[in-house]
PDB file of C-alpha atoms and ligand atoms in Angstrom:
ATOM      1  CA  UNK A   1     122.482  31.072  70.555  1.00  0.00           C
ATOM      2  CA  UNK A   2     123.439  28.362  73.060  1.00  0.00           C
ATOM      3  CA  UNK A   3     125.141  30.996  75.213  1.00  0.00           C
ATOM      4  CA  UNK A   4     121.953  33.058  75.215  1.00  0.00           C
ATOM      5  CA  UNK A   5     119.876  30.045  76.292  1.00  0.00           C
ATOM      6  CA  UNK A   6     122.337  29.199  79.087  1.00  0.00           C
ATOM      7  CA  UNK A   7     122.341  32.828  80.272  1.00  0.00           C
ATOM      8  CA  UNK A   8     118.538  32.818  80.265  1.00  0.00           C
ATOM      9  CA  UNK A   9     118.410  29.595  82.289  1.00  0.00           C
ATOM     10  CA  UNK A  10     120.907  31.025  84.784  1.00  0.00           C
ATOM     11  CA  UNK A  11     118.812  34.163  85.196  1.00  0.00           C
ATOM     12  CA  UNK A  12     115.788  32.094  86.145  1.00  0.00           C
ATOM     13  CA  UNK A  13     112.350  33.576  86.764  1.00  0.00           C
ATOM     14  CA  UNK A  14     112.646  37.266  87.637  1.00  0.00           C
ATOM     15  CA  UNK A  15     109.011  38.279  88.208  1.00  0.00           C
ATOM     16  CA  UNK A  16     107.955  38.793  91.832  1.00  0.00           C
ATOM     17  CA  UNK A  17     105.423  36.279  93.113  1.00  0.00           C
ATOM     18  CA  UNK A  18     103.232  38.899  94.798  1.00  0.00           C
ATOM     19  CA  UNK A  19     100.321  38.642  95.531  1.00  0.00           C
ATOM     20  CA  UNK A  20     100.480  34.831  95.895  1.00  0.00           C
ATOM     21  CA  UNK A  21     103.611  35.294  98.051  1.00  0.00           C
ATOM     22  CA  UNK A  22     104.782  38.249 100.172  1.00  0.00           C
ATOM     23  CA  UNK A  23     106.103  41.257  98.267  1.00  0.00           C
ATOM     24  CA  UNK A  24     109.824  42.027  98.191  1.00  0.00           C
ATOM     25  CA  UNK A  25     111.257  43.809 101.213  1.00  0.00           C
ATOM     26  CA  UNK A  26     110.847  47.554 101.169  1.00  0.00           C
ATOM     27  CA  UNK A  27     114.014  49.655 101.314  1.00  0.00           C
ATOM     28  CA  UNK A  28     114.833  51.482 104.559  1.00  0.00           C
ATOM     29  CA  UNK A  29     114.203  54.809 102.843  1.00  0.00           C
ATOM     30  CA  UNK A  30     110.635  53.839 101.860  1.00  0.00           C
ATOM     31  CA  UNK A  31     108.208  56.394 103.290  1.00  0.00           C
ATOM     32  CA  UNK A  32     104.678  55.290 104.057  1.00  0.00           C
ATOM     33  CA  UNK A  33     102.070  57.465 105.724  1.00  0.00           C
ATOM     34  CA  UNK A  34     103.188  59.860 108.490  1.00  0.00           C
ATOM     35  CA  UNK A  35     102.023  58.564 111.886  1.00  0.00           C
ATOM     36  CA  UNK A  36     101.993  60.515 115.139  1.00  0.00           C
ATOM     37  CA  UNK A  37     102.815  59.184 118.589  1.00  0.00           C
ATOM     38  CA  UNK A  38     100.205  61.276 120.409  1.00  0.00           C
ATOM     39  CA  UNK A  39     101.803  60.715 123.841  1.00  0.00           C
ATOM     40  CA  UNK A  40     104.951  62.557 122.711  1.00  0.00           C
ATOM     41  CA  UNK A  41     103.101  65.389 120.989  1.00  0.00           C
ATOM     42  CA  UNK A  42     103.507  68.712 122.814  1.00  0.00           C
ATOM     43  CA  UNK A  43     100.256  70.530 123.656  1.00  0.00           C
ATOM     44  CA  UNK A  44      99.750  73.604 121.466  1.00  0.00           C
ATOM     45  CA  UNK A  45     102.618  72.744 119.083  1.00  0.00           C
ATOM     46  CA  UNK A  46     101.856  73.257 115.367  1.00  0.00           C
ATOM     47  CA  UNK A  47     105.321  72.647 113.934  1.00  0.00           C
ATOM     48  CA  UNK A  48     104.278  69.719 111.699  1.00  0.00           C
ATOM     49  CA  UNK A  49     101.191  71.428 110.272  1.00  0.00           C
ATOM     50  CA  UNK A  50     103.102  74.672 109.685  1.00  0.00           C
ATOM     51  CA  UNK A  51     105.919  72.807 107.909  1.00  0.00           C
ATOM     52  CA  UNK A  52     103.614  70.948 105.534  1.00  0.00           C
ATOM     53  CA  UNK A  53     103.807  72.477 102.031  1.00  0.00           C
ATOM     54  CA  UNK A  54     100.342  71.294 100.993  1.00  0.00           C
ATOM     55  CA  UNK A  55      98.291  71.766 104.165  1.00  0.00           C
ATOM     56  CA  UNK A  56      97.807  68.002 104.483  1.00  0.00           C
ATOM     57  CA  UNK A  57      97.899  68.052 108.295  1.00  0.00           C
ATOM     58  CA  UNK A  58      95.054  69.580 110.269  1.00  0.00           C
ATOM     59  CA  UNK A  59      95.167  69.871 114.058  1.00  0.00           C
ATOM     60  CA  UNK A  60      91.896  71.662 114.679  1.00  0.00           C
ATOM     61  CA  UNK A  61      89.083  69.352 115.807  1.00  0.00           C
ATOM     62  CA  UNK A  62      91.341  66.289 115.977  1.00  0.00           C
ATOM     63  CA  UNK A  63      94.731  65.489 114.499  1.00  0.00           C
ATOM     64  CA  UNK A  64      94.212  64.351 110.927  1.00  0.00           C
ATOM     65  CA  UNK A  65      96.149  63.957 107.712  1.00  0.00           C
ATOM     66  CA  UNK A  66      94.816  64.039 104.164  1.00  0.00           C
ATOM     67  CA  UNK A  67      96.898  61.417 102.365  1.00  0.00           C
ATOM     68  CA  UNK A  68      95.506  62.691  99.060  1.00  0.00           C
ATOM     69  CA  UNK A  69      97.460  65.903  99.655  1.00  0.00           C
ATOM     70  CA  UNK A  70     100.516  64.366 101.342  1.00  0.00           C
ATOM     71  CA  UNK A  71     103.771  64.405  99.355  1.00  0.00           C
ATOM     72  CA  UNK A  72     105.471  61.947 101.739  1.00  0.00           C
ATOM     73  CA  UNK A  73     108.233  64.555 101.833  1.00  0.00           C
ATOM     74  CA  UNK A  74     109.183  64.136 105.525  1.00  0.00           C
ATOM     75  CA  UNK A  75     109.134  67.892 106.245  1.00  0.00           C
ATOM     76  CA  UNK A  76     106.655  67.301 109.087  1.00  0.00           C
ATOM     77  CA  UNK A  77     108.837  64.528 110.539  1.00  0.00           C
ATOM     78  CA  UNK A  78     111.889  66.804 110.459  1.00  0.00           C
ATOM     79  CA  UNK A  79     109.964  69.756 111.954  1.00  0.00           C
ATOM     80  CA  UNK A  80     108.617  67.913 115.000  1.00  0.00           C
ATOM     81  CA  UNK A  81     110.732  68.988 118.011  1.00  0.00           C
ATOM     82  CA  UNK A  82     109.691  65.881 119.965  1.00  0.00           C
ATOM     83  CA  UNK A  83     110.421  63.327 117.248  1.00  0.00           C
ATOM     84  CA  UNK A  84     106.792  62.240 117.545  1.00  0.00           C
ATOM     85  CA  UNK A  85     106.194  61.708 113.831  1.00  0.00           C
ATOM     86  CA  UNK A  86     107.538  58.818 111.776  1.00  0.00           C
ATOM     87  CA  UNK A  87     106.775  57.380 108.373  1.00  0.00           C
ATOM     88  CA  UNK A  88     105.083  53.982 108.575  1.00  0.00           C
ATOM     89  CA  UNK A  89     106.518  51.210 106.415  1.00  0.00           C
ATOM     90  CA  UNK A  90     103.190  50.148 104.930  1.00  0.00           C
ATOM     91  CA  UNK A  91     102.750  50.160 101.143  1.00  0.00           C
ATOM     92  CA  UNK A  92      98.970  49.547 101.369  1.00  0.00           C
ATOM     93  CA  UNK A  93      97.628  53.068 100.850  1.00  0.00           C
ATOM     94  CA  UNK A  94      94.923  52.990  98.191  1.00  0.00           C
ATOM     95  CA  UNK A  95      91.304  54.018  98.681  1.00  0.00           C
ATOM     96  CA  UNK A  96      88.047  53.741  96.753  1.00  0.00           C
ATOM     97  CA  UNK A  97      86.663  57.053  97.966  1.00  0.00           C
ATOM     98  CA  UNK A  98      88.416  60.417  98.220  1.00  0.00           C
ATOM     99  CA  UNK A  99      87.176  60.927 101.784  1.00  0.00           C
ATOM    100  CA  UNK A 100      88.822  57.657 102.905  1.00  0.00           C
ATOM    101  CA  UNK A 101      92.219  59.297 102.398  1.00  0.00           C
ATOM    102  CA  UNK A 102      91.487  61.721 105.244  1.00  0.00           C
ATOM    103  CA  UNK A 103      92.674  59.697 108.243  1.00  0.00           C
ATOM    104  CA  UNK A 104      93.606  60.112 111.895  1.00  0.00           C
ATOM    105  CA  UNK A 105      97.251  61.124 112.240  1.00  0.00           C
ATOM    106  CA  UNK A 106      97.695  58.797 115.217  1.00  0.00           C
ATOM    107  CA  UNK A 107      96.421  55.666 113.453  1.00  0.00           C
ATOM    108  CA  UNK A 108      98.909  53.542 111.553  1.00  0.00           C
ATOM    109  CA  UNK A 109      96.803  50.859 109.854  1.00  0.00           C
ATOM    110  CA  UNK A 110      96.740  50.220 106.104  1.00  0.00           C
ATOM    111  CA  UNK A 111      94.303  51.770 103.645  1.00  0.00           C
ATOM    112  CA  UNK A 112      92.543  49.047 101.694  1.00  0.00           C
ATOM    113  CA  UNK A 113      90.608  49.950  98.552  1.00  0.00           C
ATOM    114  CA  UNK A 114      87.394  48.022  97.933  1.00  0.00           C
ATOM    115  CA  UNK A 115      86.713  45.785  94.960  1.00  0.00           C
ATOM    116  CA  UNK A 116      84.457  46.889  92.110  1.00  0.00           C
ATOM    117  CA  UNK A 117      80.834  45.867  92.333  1.00  0.00           C
ATOM    118  CA  UNK A 118      79.963  42.452  90.870  1.00  0.00           C
ATOM    119  CA  UNK A 119      79.032  43.485  87.326  1.00  0.00           C
ATOM    120  CA  UNK A 120      82.092  45.698  86.843  1.00  0.00           C
ATOM    121  CA  UNK A 121      84.363  43.055  88.378  1.00  0.00           C
ATOM    122  CA  UNK A 122      82.930  40.506  85.974  1.00  0.00           C
ATOM    123  CA  UNK A 123      83.685  42.855  83.057  1.00  0.00           C
ATOM    124  CA  UNK A 124      87.190  43.947  84.032  1.00  0.00           C
ATOM    125  CA  UNK A 125      88.452  41.407  86.585  1.00  0.00           C
ATOM    126  CA  UNK A 126      90.434  39.343  84.060  1.00  0.00           C
ATOM    127  CA  UNK A 127      91.139  41.935  81.370  1.00  0.00           C
ATOM    128  CA  UNK A 128      91.593  45.629  82.020  1.00  0.00           C
ATOM    129  CA  UNK A 129      93.009  47.952  79.372  1.00  0.00           C
ATOM    130  CA  UNK A 130      93.973  51.411  80.597  1.00  0.00           C
ATOM    131  CA  UNK A 131      94.841  54.594  78.740  1.00  0.00           C
ATOM    132  CA  UNK A 132      97.373  56.577  80.758  1.00  0.00           C
ATOM    133  CA  UNK A 133      97.186  60.379  80.588  1.00  0.00           C
ATOM    134  CA  UNK A 134      99.949  62.475  82.074  1.00  0.00           C
ATOM    135  CA  UNK A 135      98.169  65.759  82.707  1.00  0.00           C
ATOM    136  CA  UNK A 136     101.098  67.956  83.660  1.00  0.00           C
ATOM    137  CA  UNK A 137     102.915  65.832  86.231  1.00  0.00           C
ATOM    138  CA  UNK A 138     106.665  65.655  86.772  1.00  0.00           C
ATOM    139  CA  UNK A 139     106.930  62.181  85.189  1.00  0.00           C
ATOM    140  CA  UNK A 140     107.764  60.333  88.404  1.00  0.00           C
ATOM    141  CA  UNK A 141     104.262  58.851  88.765  1.00  0.00           C
ATOM    142  CA  UNK A 142     104.368  57.838  85.119  1.00  0.00           C
ATOM    143  CA  UNK A 143     107.782  56.214  85.651  1.00  0.00           C
ATOM    144  CA  UNK A 144     106.458  54.148  88.556  1.00  0.00           C
ATOM    145  CA  UNK A 145     103.438  53.065  86.507  1.00  0.00           C
ATOM    146  CA  UNK A 146     105.857  52.068  83.729  1.00  0.00           C
ATOM    147  CA  UNK A 147     107.870  49.996  86.209  1.00  0.00           C
ATOM    148  CA  UNK A 148     104.849  47.710  86.538  1.00  0.00           C
ATOM    149  CA  UNK A 149     105.303  46.726  82.901  1.00  0.00           C
ATOM    150  CA  UNK A 150     108.880  45.493  83.442  1.00  0.00           C
ATOM    151  CA  UNK A 151     109.857  41.870  83.881  1.00  0.00           C
ATOM    152  CA  UNK A 152     110.160  42.261  87.653  1.00  0.00           C
ATOM    153  CA  UNK A 153     106.460  43.136  88.022  1.00  0.00           C
ATOM    154  CA  UNK A 154     104.806  41.936  84.794  1.00  0.00           C
ATOM    155  CA  UNK A 155     101.452  43.687  85.138  1.00  0.00           C
ATOM    156  CA  UNK A 156     100.242  41.805  82.050  1.00  0.00           C
ATOM    157  CA  UNK A 157      99.976  38.527  84.030  1.00  0.00           C
ATOM    158  CA  UNK A 158      96.902  40.023  85.732  1.00  0.00           C
ATOM    159  CA  UNK A 159      95.355  40.973  82.387  1.00  0.00           C
ATOM    160  CA  UNK A 160      96.118  44.665  82.992  1.00  0.00           C
ATOM    161  CA  UNK A 161      97.671  46.548  80.087  1.00  0.00           C
ATOM    162  CA  UNK A 162      98.346  50.156  79.136  1.00  0.00           C
ATOM    163  CA  UNK A 163      97.036  50.800  75.622  1.00  0.00           C
ATOM    164  CA  UNK A 164      97.866  53.448  73.033  1.00  0.00           C
ATOM    165  CA  UNK A 165      94.323  54.559  72.232  1.00  0.00           C
ATOM    166  CA  UNK A 166      91.359  55.470  74.441  1.00  0.00           C
ATOM    167  CA  UNK A 167      89.199  53.604  71.907  1.00  0.00           C
ATOM    168  CA  UNK A 168      90.865  50.378  73.077  1.00  0.00           C
ATOM    169  CA  UNK A 169      90.659  51.243  76.770  1.00  0.00           C
ATOM    170  CA  UNK A 170      88.329  50.246  79.607  1.00  0.00           C
ATOM    171  CA  UNK A 171      89.461  53.113  81.752  1.00  0.00           C
ATOM    172  CA  UNK A 172      91.748  56.078  82.256  1.00  0.00           C
ATOM    173  CA  UNK A 173      94.725  56.172  84.585  1.00  0.00           C
ATOM    174  CA  UNK A 174      95.413  59.806  85.388  1.00  0.00           C
ATOM    175  CA  UNK A 175      98.651  61.312  86.655  1.00  0.00           C
ATOM    176  CA  UNK A 176      99.463  64.987  87.074  1.00  0.00           C
ATOM    177  CA  UNK A 177      97.488  67.923  88.481  1.00  0.00           C
ATOM    178  CA  UNK A 178      95.566  68.591  85.219  1.00  0.00           C
ATOM    179  CA  UNK A 179      97.189  71.716  83.866  1.00  0.00           C
ATOM    180  CA  UNK A 180      95.039  74.132  81.864  1.00  0.00           C
ATOM    181  CA  UNK A 181      96.755  73.148  78.622  1.00  0.00           C
ATOM    182  CA  UNK A 182      95.968  69.472  79.229  1.00  0.00           C
ATOM    183  CA  UNK A 183      92.263  69.987  79.968  1.00  0.00           C
ATOM    184  CA  UNK A 184      91.077  69.538  76.380  1.00  0.00           C
ATOM    185  CA  UNK A 185      93.237  66.477  75.729  1.00  0.00           C
ATOM    186  CA  UNK A 186      92.068  64.890  78.977  1.00  0.00           C
ATOM    187  CA  UNK A 187      88.410  65.576  78.236  1.00  0.00           C
ATOM    188  CA  UNK A 188      88.705  64.201  74.688  1.00  0.00           C
ATOM    189  CA  UNK A 189      90.460  61.084  75.973  1.00  0.00           C
ATOM    190  CA  UNK A 190      87.849  60.486  78.672  1.00  0.00           C
ATOM    191  CA  UNK A 191      84.984  60.990  76.214  1.00  0.00           C
ATOM    192  CA  UNK A 192      86.585  58.580  73.713  1.00  0.00           C
ATOM    193  CA  UNK A 193      86.500  55.682  76.195  1.00  0.00           C
ATOM    194  CA  UNK A 194      83.324  53.632  75.888  1.00  0.00           C
ATOM    195  CA  UNK A 195      81.008  53.115  78.867  1.00  0.00           C
ATOM    196  CA  UNK A 196      81.226  51.497  81.316  1.00  0.00           C
ATOM    197  CA  UNK A 197      84.681  52.819  82.168  1.00  0.00           C
ATOM    198  CA  UNK A 198      86.973  53.238  85.136  1.00  0.00           C
ATOM    199  CA  UNK A 199      88.875  56.261  86.385  1.00  0.00           C
ATOM    200  CA  UNK A 200      92.030  55.794  88.426  1.00  0.00           C
ATOM    201  CA  UNK A 201      93.908  58.706  90.008  1.00  0.00           C
ATOM    202  CA  UNK A 202      97.571  57.954  90.713  1.00  0.00           C
ATOM    203  CA  UNK A 203      99.699  60.346  92.766  1.00  0.00           C
ATOM    204  CA  UNK A 204      98.934  63.359  94.910  1.00  0.00           C
ATOM    205  CA  UNK A 205      98.863  65.614  91.826  1.00  0.00           C
ATOM    206  CA  UNK A 206      95.988  63.705  90.237  1.00  0.00           C
ATOM    207  CA  UNK A 207      94.141  63.500  93.561  1.00  0.00           C
ATOM    208  CA  UNK A 208      94.583  67.029  94.884  1.00  0.00           C
ATOM    209  CA  UNK A 209      97.116  69.003  92.822  1.00  0.00           C
ATOM    210  CA  UNK A 210     100.112  67.719  94.815  1.00  0.00           C
ATOM    211  CA  UNK A 211     102.996  70.201  94.989  1.00  0.00           C
ATOM    212  CA  UNK A 212     101.124  72.432  92.506  1.00  0.00           C
ATOM    213  CA  UNK A 213      98.047  72.712  94.711  1.00  0.00           C
ATOM    214  CA  UNK A 214      96.367  76.083  94.385  1.00  0.00           C
ATOM    215  CA  UNK A 215      98.330  77.083  91.269  1.00  0.00           C
ATOM    216  CA  UNK A 216      96.247  79.142  88.841  1.00  0.00           C
ATOM    217  CA  UNK A 217      97.377  77.024  85.869  1.00  0.00           C
ATOM    218  CA  UNK A 218      96.183  73.710  87.303  1.00  0.00           C
ATOM    219  CA  UNK A 219      92.819  72.246  88.301  1.00  0.00           C
ATOM    220  CA  UNK A 220      94.137  70.689  91.548  1.00  0.00           C
ATOM    221  CA  UNK A 221      93.648  67.218  90.124  1.00  0.00           C
ATOM    222  CA  UNK A 222      90.623  65.318  89.009  1.00  0.00           C
ATOM    223  CA  UNK A 223      88.039  66.896  91.290  1.00  0.00           C
ATOM    224  CA  UNK A 224      88.874  70.429  90.223  1.00  0.00           C
ATOM    225  CA  UNK A 225      88.835  69.350  86.578  1.00  0.00           C
ATOM    226  CA  UNK A 226      85.432  67.656  86.738  1.00  0.00           C
ATOM    227  CA  UNK A 227      83.779  67.583  90.185  1.00  0.00           C
ATOM    228  CA  UNK A 228      81.055  65.307  88.801  1.00  0.00           C
ATOM    229  CA  UNK A 229      83.551  62.591  87.797  1.00  0.00           C
ATOM    230  CA  UNK A 230      83.865  59.875  90.413  1.00  0.00           C
ATOM    231  CA  UNK A 231      87.208  58.106  90.451  1.00  0.00           C
ATOM    232  CA  UNK A 232      87.113  54.380  91.219  1.00  0.00           C
ATOM    233  CA  UNK A 233      90.557  54.253  92.793  1.00  0.00           C
ATOM    234  CA  UNK A 234      92.860  56.760  94.473  1.00  0.00           C
ATOM    235  CA  UNK A 235      96.536  55.859  94.884  1.00  0.00           C
ATOM    236  CA  UNK A 236      98.324  58.478  97.016  1.00  0.00           C
ATOM    237  CA  UNK A 237     102.040  59.191  96.913  1.00  0.00           C
ATOM    238  CA  UNK A 238     104.502  61.518  95.263  1.00  0.00           C
ATOM    239  CA  UNK A 239     105.148  59.291  93.495  1.00  0.00           C
ATOM    240  CA  UNK A 240     103.487  56.144  94.848  1.00  0.00           C
ATOM    241  CA  UNK A 241     105.739  53.080  95.092  1.00  0.00           C
ATOM    242  CA  UNK A 242     104.980  50.548  92.299  1.00  0.00           C
ATOM    243  CA  UNK A 243     103.871  48.130  95.017  1.00  0.00           C
ATOM    244  CA  UNK A 244     101.311  50.665  96.242  1.00  0.00           C
ATOM    245  CA  UNK A 245      99.951  51.082  92.700  1.00  0.00           C
ATOM    246  CA  UNK A 246      99.850  47.316  92.100  1.00  0.00           C
ATOM    247  CA  UNK A 247      98.180  46.688  95.466  1.00  0.00           C
ATOM    248  CA  UNK A 248      95.500  49.284  94.631  1.00  0.00           C
ATOM    249  CA  UNK A 249      94.830  47.892  91.147  1.00  0.00           C
ATOM    250  CA  UNK A 250      94.572  44.312  92.393  1.00  0.00           C
ATOM    251  CA  UNK A 251      92.254  45.311  95.234  1.00  0.00           C
ATOM    252  CA  UNK A 252      90.063  47.173  92.754  1.00  0.00           C
ATOM    253  CA  UNK A 253      89.774  44.008  90.657  1.00  0.00           C
ATOM    254  CA  UNK A 254      89.146  41.840  93.717  1.00  0.00           C
ATOM    255  CA  UNK A 255      92.447  39.976  93.269  1.00  0.00           C
ATOM    256  CA  UNK A 256      93.571  40.931  96.790  1.00  0.00           C
ATOM    257  CA  UNK A 257      91.099  40.850  99.646  1.00  0.00           C
ATOM    258  CA  UNK A 258      91.406  41.702 103.324  1.00  0.00           C
ATOM    259  CA  UNK A 259      94.710  42.858 104.725  1.00  0.00           C
ATOM    260  CA  UNK A 260      96.861  40.986 102.215  1.00  0.00           C
ATOM    261  CA  UNK A 261     100.537  40.677 103.122  1.00  0.00           C
ATOM    262  CA  UNK A 262     101.869  42.895 105.893  1.00  0.00           C
ATOM    263  CA  UNK A 263     104.907  44.916 104.816  1.00  0.00           C
ATOM    264  CA  UNK A 264     108.467  43.923 105.620  1.00  0.00           C
ATOM    265  CA  UNK A 265     111.686  45.867 105.446  1.00  0.00           C
TER     266      UNK A 265
HETATM  267  S1  SF4 B 301     105.076  64.239 104.596  1.00  0.00           S
HETATM  268 FE1  SF4 B 301     105.229  66.360 103.727  1.00  0.00          FE
HETATM  269  S2  SF4 B 301     103.329  66.647 102.593  1.00  0.00           S
HETATM  270 FE2  SF4 B 301     103.000  64.864 103.941  1.00  0.00          FE
HETATM  271  S3  SF4 B 301     102.077  65.713 105.813  1.00  0.00           S
HETATM  272 FE3  SF4 B 301     104.297  65.666 106.151  1.00  0.00          FE
HETATM  273  S4  SF4 B 301     105.027  67.718 105.519  1.00  0.00           S
HETATM  274 FE4  SF4 B 301     102.943  67.446 104.647  1.00  0.00          FE
HETATM  275  S1  SF4 B 302     102.354  63.367  92.402  1.00  0.00           S
HETATM  276 FE1  SF4 B 302     104.488  63.975  92.708  1.00  0.00          FE
HETATM  277  S2  SF4 B 302     105.623  62.418  91.574  1.00  0.00           S
HETATM  278 FE2  SF4 B 302     103.494  62.334  90.812  1.00  0.00          FE
HETATM  279  S3  SF4 B 302     103.436  63.724  89.048  1.00  0.00           S
HETATM  280 FE3  SF4 B 302     102.893  64.937  90.849  1.00  0.00          FE
HETATM  281  S4  SF4 B 302     104.826  65.889  91.534  1.00  0.00           S
HETATM  282 FE4  SF4 B 302     105.336  64.180  90.188  1.00  0.00          FE
END
């Protein structure tokens, strides 16, 4: 017993201090949003857009990227003959509206989701229970949501918990592209959550279908499943880094405002 206590004391406090202190350094291989150096871009070249497996890059009428479709796969970076595309190092990528994920390819700033309106923030700001539904994803988004429950991140210190029943939940955290055989389960889960409730889409699958976009057996994410449902938070990535998910959740609850901490490698 004494040995266990000594070992515990030696280990110290393992939970990151974010957001009251800067987040841990991001690894070199972390891929944020693709950003284009327009000065190096060759006129008429379409290599990046043609290489993109999800059609996230559009070059007609301005160079833009839909981060809701982006897989952060680096195919566009590798395809550019001029080396004009790089992945930014910024983990701040969440948005409150789907259209806010459609951004200029040449801009590199963070995406900062807005806080809930006053009444909803009052209801959920200190205690938010979420039911997670994996609607046909590959399990990577789910794994990175699970990471937030480990001792290193301790999501519970913000009053945010994943719960086992939609009857106990204040909202639904969706991952996966919503496959046809998950439609009924997803609808039942959503209907079982009492109003008012939140909807959070995590990962490119849940936002747009991700790598399964256009497949006949999926709904291309939440909008294809129920176009009338308005998600409160979109967290892009394939999968998103746990820091990106945490940043989005805390912004939604008004626990992070403004730019927050800039990223560091
Ligand atoms: S990182 Fe991949 S998915 Fe994203 S724009 Fe580039 S090629 Fe498309
Ligand atoms: S967004 Fe990517 S990582 Fe997440 S479930 Fe879909 S395929 Fe997997």
